[in-house]
mmCIF file of C-alpha atoms in Angstrom:
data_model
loop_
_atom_site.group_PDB
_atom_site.id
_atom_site.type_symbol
_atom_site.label_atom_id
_atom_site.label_comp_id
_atom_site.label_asym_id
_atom_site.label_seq_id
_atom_site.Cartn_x
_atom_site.Cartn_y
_atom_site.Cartn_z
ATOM 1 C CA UNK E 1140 -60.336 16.795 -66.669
ATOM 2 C CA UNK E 1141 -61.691 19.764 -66.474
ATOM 3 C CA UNK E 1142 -63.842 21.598 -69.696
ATOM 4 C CA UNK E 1143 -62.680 24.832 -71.303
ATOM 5 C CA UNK E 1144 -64.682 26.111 -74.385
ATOM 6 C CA UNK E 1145 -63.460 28.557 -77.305
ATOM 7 C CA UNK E 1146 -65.841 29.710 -79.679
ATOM 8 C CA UNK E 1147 -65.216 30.281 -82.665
ATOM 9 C CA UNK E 1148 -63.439 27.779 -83.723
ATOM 10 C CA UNK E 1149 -62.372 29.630 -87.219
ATOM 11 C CA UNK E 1150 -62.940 32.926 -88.358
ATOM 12 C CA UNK E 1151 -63.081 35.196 -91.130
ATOM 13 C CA UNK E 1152 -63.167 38.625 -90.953
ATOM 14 C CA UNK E 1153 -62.312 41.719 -93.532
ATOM 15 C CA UNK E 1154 -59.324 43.794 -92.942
ATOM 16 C CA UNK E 1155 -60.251 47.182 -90.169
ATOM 17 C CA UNK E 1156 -62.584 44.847 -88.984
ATOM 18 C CA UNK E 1157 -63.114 43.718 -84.815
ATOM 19 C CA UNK E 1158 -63.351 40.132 -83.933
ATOM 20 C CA UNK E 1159 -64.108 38.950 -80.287
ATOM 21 C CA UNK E 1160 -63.296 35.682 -79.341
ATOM 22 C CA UNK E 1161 -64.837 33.779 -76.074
ATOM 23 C CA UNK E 1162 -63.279 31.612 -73.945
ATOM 24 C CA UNK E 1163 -65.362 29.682 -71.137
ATOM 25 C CA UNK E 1164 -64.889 27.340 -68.025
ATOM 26 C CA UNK E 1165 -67.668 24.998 -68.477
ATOM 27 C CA UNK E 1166 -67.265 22.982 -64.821
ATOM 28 C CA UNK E 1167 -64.962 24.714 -62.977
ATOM 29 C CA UNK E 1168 -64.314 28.546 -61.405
ATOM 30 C CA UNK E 1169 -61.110 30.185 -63.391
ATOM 31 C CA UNK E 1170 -58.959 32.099 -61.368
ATOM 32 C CA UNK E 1171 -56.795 32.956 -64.124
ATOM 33 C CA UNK E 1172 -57.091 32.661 -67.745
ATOM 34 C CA UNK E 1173 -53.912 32.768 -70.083
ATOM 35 C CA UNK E 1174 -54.443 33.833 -74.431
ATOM 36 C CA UNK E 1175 -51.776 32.216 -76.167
ATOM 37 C CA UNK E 1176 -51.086 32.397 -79.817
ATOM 38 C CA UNK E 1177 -49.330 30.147 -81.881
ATOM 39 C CA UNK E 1178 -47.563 30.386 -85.222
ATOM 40 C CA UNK E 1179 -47.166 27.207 -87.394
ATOM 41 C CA UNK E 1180 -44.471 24.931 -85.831
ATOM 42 C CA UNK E 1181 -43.799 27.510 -83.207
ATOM 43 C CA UNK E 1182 -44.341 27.724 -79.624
ATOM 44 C CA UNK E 1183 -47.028 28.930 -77.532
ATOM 45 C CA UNK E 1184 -46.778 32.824 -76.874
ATOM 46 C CA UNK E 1185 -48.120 34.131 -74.203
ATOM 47 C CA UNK E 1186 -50.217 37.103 -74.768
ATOM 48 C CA UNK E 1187 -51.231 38.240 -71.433
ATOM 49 C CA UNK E 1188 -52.918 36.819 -68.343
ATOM 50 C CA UNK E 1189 -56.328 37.706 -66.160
ATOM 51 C CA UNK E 1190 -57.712 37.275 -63.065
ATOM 52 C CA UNK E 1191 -61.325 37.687 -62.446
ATOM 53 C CA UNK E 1192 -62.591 41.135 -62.251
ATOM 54 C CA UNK E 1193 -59.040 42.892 -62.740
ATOM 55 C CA UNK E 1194 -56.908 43.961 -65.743
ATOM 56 C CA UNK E 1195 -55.514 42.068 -67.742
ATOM 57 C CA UNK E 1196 -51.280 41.855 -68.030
ATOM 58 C CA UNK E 1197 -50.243 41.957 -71.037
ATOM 59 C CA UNK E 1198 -46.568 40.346 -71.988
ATOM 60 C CA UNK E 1199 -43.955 42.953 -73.577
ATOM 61 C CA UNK E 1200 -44.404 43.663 -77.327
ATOM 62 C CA UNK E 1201 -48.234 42.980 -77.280
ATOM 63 C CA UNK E 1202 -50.315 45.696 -77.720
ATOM 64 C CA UNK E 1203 -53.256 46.808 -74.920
ATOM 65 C CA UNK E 1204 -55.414 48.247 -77.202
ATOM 66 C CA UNK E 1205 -55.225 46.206 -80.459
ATOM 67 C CA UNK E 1206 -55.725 42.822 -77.842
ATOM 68 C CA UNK E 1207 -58.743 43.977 -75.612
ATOM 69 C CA UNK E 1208 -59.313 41.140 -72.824
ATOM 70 C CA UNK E 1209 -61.790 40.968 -70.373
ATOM 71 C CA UNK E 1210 -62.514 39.020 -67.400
ATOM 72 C CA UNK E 1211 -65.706 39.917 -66.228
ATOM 73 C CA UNK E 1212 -66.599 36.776 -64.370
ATOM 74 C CA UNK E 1213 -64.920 33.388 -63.115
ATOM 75 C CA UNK E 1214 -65.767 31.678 -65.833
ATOM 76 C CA UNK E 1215 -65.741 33.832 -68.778
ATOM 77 C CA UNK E 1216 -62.659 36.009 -70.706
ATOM 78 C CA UNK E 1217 -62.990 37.409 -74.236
ATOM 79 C CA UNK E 1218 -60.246 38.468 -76.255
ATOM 80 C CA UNK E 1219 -60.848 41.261 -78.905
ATOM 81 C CA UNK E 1220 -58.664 42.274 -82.010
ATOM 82 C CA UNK E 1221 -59.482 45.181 -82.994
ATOM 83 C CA UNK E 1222 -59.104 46.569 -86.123
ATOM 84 C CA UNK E 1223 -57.569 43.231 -87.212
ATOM 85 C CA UNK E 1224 -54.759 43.082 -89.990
ATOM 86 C CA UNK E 1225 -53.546 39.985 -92.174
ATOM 87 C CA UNK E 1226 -50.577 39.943 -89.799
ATOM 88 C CA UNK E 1227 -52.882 39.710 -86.932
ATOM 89 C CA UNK E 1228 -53.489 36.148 -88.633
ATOM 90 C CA UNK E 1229 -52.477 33.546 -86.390
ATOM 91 C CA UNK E 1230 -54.083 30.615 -83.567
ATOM 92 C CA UNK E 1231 -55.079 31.795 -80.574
ATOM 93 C CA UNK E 1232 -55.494 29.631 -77.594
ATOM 94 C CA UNK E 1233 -56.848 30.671 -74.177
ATOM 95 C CA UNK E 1234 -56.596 28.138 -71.160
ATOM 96 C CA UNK E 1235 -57.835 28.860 -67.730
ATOM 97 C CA UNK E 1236 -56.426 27.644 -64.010
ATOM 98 C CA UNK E 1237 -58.985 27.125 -61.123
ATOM 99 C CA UNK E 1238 -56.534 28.372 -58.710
ATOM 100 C CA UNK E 1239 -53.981 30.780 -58.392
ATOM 101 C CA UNK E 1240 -50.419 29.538 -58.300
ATOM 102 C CA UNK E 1241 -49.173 26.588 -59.449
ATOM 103 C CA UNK E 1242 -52.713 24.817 -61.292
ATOM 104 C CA UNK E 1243 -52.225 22.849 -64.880
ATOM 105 C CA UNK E 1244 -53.892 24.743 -67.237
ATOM 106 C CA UNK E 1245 -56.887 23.401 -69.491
ATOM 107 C CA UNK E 1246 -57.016 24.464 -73.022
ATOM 108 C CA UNK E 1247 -59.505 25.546 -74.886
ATOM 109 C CA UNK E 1248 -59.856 24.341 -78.776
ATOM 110 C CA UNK E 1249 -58.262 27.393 -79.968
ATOM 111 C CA UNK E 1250 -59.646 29.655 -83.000
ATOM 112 C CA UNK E 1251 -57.924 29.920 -86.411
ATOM 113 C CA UNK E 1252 -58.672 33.692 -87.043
ATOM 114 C CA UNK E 1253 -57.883 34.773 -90.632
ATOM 115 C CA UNK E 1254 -57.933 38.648 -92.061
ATOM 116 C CA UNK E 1255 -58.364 39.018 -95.159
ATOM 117 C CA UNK S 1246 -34.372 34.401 -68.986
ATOM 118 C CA UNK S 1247 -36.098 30.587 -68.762
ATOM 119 C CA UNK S 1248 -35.204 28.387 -71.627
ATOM 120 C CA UNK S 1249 -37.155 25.064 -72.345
ATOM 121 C CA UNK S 1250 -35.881 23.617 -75.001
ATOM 122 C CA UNK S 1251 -37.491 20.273 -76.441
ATOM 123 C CA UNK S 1252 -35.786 17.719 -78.555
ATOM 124 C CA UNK S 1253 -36.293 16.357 -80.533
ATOM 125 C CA UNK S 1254 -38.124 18.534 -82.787
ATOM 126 C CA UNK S 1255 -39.352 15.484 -84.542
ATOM 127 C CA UNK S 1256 -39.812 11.694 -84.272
ATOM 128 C CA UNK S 1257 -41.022 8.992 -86.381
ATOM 129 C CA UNK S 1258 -41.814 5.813 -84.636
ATOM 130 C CA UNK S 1259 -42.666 1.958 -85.836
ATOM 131 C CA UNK S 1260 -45.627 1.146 -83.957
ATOM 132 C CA UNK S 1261 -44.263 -0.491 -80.697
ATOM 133 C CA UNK S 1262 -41.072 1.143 -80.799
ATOM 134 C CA UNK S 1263 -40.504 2.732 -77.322
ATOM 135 C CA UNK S 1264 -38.200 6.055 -76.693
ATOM 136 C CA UNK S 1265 -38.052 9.415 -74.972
ATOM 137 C CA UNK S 1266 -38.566 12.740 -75.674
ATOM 138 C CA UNK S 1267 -36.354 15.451 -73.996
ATOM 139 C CA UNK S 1268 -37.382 18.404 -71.943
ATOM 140 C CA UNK S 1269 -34.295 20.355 -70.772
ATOM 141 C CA UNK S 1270 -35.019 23.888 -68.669
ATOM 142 C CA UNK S 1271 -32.787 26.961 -67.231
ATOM 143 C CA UNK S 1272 -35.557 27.976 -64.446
ATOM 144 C CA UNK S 1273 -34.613 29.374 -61.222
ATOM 145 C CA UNK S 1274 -36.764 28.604 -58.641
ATOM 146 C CA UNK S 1275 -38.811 25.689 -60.487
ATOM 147 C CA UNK S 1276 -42.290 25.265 -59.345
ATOM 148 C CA UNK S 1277 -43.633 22.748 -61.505
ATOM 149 C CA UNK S 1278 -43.255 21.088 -64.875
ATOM 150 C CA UNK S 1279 -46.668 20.154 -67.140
ATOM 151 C CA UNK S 1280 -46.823 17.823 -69.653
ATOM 152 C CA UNK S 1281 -49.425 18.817 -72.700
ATOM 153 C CA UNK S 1282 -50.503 16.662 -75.808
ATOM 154 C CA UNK S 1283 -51.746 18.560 -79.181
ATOM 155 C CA UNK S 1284 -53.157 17.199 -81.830
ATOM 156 C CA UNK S 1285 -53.080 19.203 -85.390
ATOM 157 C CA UNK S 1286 -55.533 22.457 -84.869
ATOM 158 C CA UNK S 1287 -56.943 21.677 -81.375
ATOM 159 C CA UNK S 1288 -55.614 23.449 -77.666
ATOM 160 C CA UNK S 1289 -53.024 21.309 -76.106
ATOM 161 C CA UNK S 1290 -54.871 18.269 -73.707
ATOM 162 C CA UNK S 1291 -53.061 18.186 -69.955
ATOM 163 C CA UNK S 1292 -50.948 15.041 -69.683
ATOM 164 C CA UNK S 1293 -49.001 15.634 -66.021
ATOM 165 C CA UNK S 1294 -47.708 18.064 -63.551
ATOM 166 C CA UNK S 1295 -44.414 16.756 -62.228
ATOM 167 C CA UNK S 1296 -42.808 19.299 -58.981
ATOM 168 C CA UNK S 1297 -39.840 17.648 -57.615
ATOM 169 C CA UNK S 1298 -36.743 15.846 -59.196
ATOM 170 C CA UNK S 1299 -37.159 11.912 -58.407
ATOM 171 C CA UNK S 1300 -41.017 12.482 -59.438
ATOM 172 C CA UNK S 1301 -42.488 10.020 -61.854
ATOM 173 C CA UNK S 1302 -46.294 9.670 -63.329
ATOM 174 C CA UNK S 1303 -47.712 7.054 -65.495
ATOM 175 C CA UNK S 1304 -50.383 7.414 -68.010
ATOM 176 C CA UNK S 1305 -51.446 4.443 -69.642
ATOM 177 C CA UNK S 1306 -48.369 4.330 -72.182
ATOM 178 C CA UNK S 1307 -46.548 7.331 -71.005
ATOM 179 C CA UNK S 1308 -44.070 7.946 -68.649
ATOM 180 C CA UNK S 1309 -43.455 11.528 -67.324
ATOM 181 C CA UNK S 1310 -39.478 12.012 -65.347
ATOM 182 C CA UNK S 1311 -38.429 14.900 -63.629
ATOM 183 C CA UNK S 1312 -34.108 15.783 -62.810
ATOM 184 C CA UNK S 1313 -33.334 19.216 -61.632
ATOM 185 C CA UNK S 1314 -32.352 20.046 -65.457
ATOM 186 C CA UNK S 1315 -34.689 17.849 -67.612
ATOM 187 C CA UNK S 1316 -38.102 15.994 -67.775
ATOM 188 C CA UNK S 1317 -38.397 12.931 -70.020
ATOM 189 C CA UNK S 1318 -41.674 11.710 -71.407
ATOM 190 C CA UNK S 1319 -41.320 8.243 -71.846
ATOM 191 C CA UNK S 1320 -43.216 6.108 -74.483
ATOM 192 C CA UNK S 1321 -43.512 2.191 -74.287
ATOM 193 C CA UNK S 1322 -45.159 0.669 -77.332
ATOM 194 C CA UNK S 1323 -46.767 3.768 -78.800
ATOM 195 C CA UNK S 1324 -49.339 3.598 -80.845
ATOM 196 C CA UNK S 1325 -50.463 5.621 -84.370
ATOM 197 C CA UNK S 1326 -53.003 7.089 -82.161
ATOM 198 C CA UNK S 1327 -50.136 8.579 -79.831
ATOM 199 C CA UNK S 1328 -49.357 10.477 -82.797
ATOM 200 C CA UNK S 1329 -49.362 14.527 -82.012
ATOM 201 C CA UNK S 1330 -47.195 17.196 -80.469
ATOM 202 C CA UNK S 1331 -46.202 16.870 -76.508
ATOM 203 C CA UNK S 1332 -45.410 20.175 -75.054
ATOM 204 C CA UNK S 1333 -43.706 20.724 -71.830
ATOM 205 C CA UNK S 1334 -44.083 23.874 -69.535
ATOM 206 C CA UNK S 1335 -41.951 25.410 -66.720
ATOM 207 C CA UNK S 1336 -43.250 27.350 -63.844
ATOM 208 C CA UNK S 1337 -41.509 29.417 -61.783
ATOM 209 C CA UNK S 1338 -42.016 31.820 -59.311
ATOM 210 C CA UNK S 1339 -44.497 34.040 -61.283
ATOM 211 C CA UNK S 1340 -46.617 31.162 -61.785
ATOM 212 C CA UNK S 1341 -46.644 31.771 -65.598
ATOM 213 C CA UNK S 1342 -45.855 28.954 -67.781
ATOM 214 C CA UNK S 1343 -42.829 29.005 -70.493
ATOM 215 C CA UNK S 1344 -43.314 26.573 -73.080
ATOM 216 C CA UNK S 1345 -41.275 24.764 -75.131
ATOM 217 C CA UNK S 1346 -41.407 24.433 -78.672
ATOM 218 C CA UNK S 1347 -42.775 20.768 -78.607
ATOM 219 C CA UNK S 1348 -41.798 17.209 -80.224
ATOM 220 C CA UNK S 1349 -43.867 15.967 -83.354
ATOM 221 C CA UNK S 1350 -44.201 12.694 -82.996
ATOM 222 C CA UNK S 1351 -45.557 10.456 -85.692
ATOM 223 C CA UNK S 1352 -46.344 6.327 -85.162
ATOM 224 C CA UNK S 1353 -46.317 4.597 -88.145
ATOM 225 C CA UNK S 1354 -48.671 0.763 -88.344
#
């Protein structure tokens, strides 16, 4: 199947404080790339979805400019939480299609980001 | 609004015990249905896409099912290794998934 990369895989980052986190198609061109996060026992929440080289849209409730997301190339997104709060605590998982439409999704190992 | 619910929400298994777990949806317009391991602290691992009621697809020891209101993902003779947490996705229209919440399964030796 095909190879999507997260980094980091954990983080741990002081309260007011930015974190970026990358997500990468390693052998394939993504279309679209999903950001997911995911409370303990919970589903996966969709955060908002990209295509290459356009905005981002973001689901209702999640904010724009706390979740920054970029798409700058077909096989790079990065998701940014700025000025991060405990609350912002939580799994996030992006996963990327190689077509638009209906494509399964590959994962990416997700990153356990904790504020402190 | 979509609903995928899973059930059940957990299931403990004697290794070589076969059974099902549940995928039900309310989706308008169904496009396709995706089958996704995850294993404690990793992204969930693709399993199957299934798009039409009547589909089937095999996997080694799983069986993915597809009705117009459910998918079932069979298991003959797990194994402890089967042990993690099978998702299930709808897509409609939009193309956007809706996940459900997932089954925890656990295979005991």
């Amino acid at each position: 199947g095909a190879v999507v990369s997260q980094h980091p895989s954990r983080v741990i980052c002081k309260s007011g404080t930015s974190v970026k986190i990358e997500c990468r198609s390693l052998d394939f061109q993504a279309t679209t790339m999903f950001w997911y996060r995911q409370f303990p026992k919970q589903s996966l929440m969709l955060m908002a979805t990209s295509n290459e080289g356009s905005k981002a849209t973001y689901e209702q409730g999640v904010e724009k400019d706390k979740f920054l997301i970029n798409h700058a190339s077909l096989t790079l997104s990065t998701l940014t939480v700025t000025s991060a709060h405990p609350e912002d605590s939580s799994f996030y998982i992006c996963s990327a299609s190689y077509r638009q439409g209906l494509s399964e999704a590959f994962f990416g190992q997700g990153t356990r980001l904790t504020v402190v | 609004e979509d609903q995928v619910t899973q059930s059940p929400e957990a299931l403990r298994l004697q290794e070589g015990e076969s059974s099902s777990l549940n995928c039900s949806y309310t989706v308008s317009g169904l496009r396709g249905l995706f089958w996704y391991r995850q294993d404690p602290g990793k992204g969930p691992e693709f399993l199957f896409t299934l798009y039409s009621a009547g589909e089937e697809k095999e996997k080694e020891r799983l069986k993915a099912t597809l009705t117009k209101k459910e998918s079932f993902l069979h298991i003959t003779a797990p194994k402890p290794e089967d042990s993690a947490t099978y998702l299930c996705a709808v897509v409609r229209g939009s193309y956007i998934p809706t996940f459900g919440r997932g089954t925890s399964l656990i295979v005991h030796p």
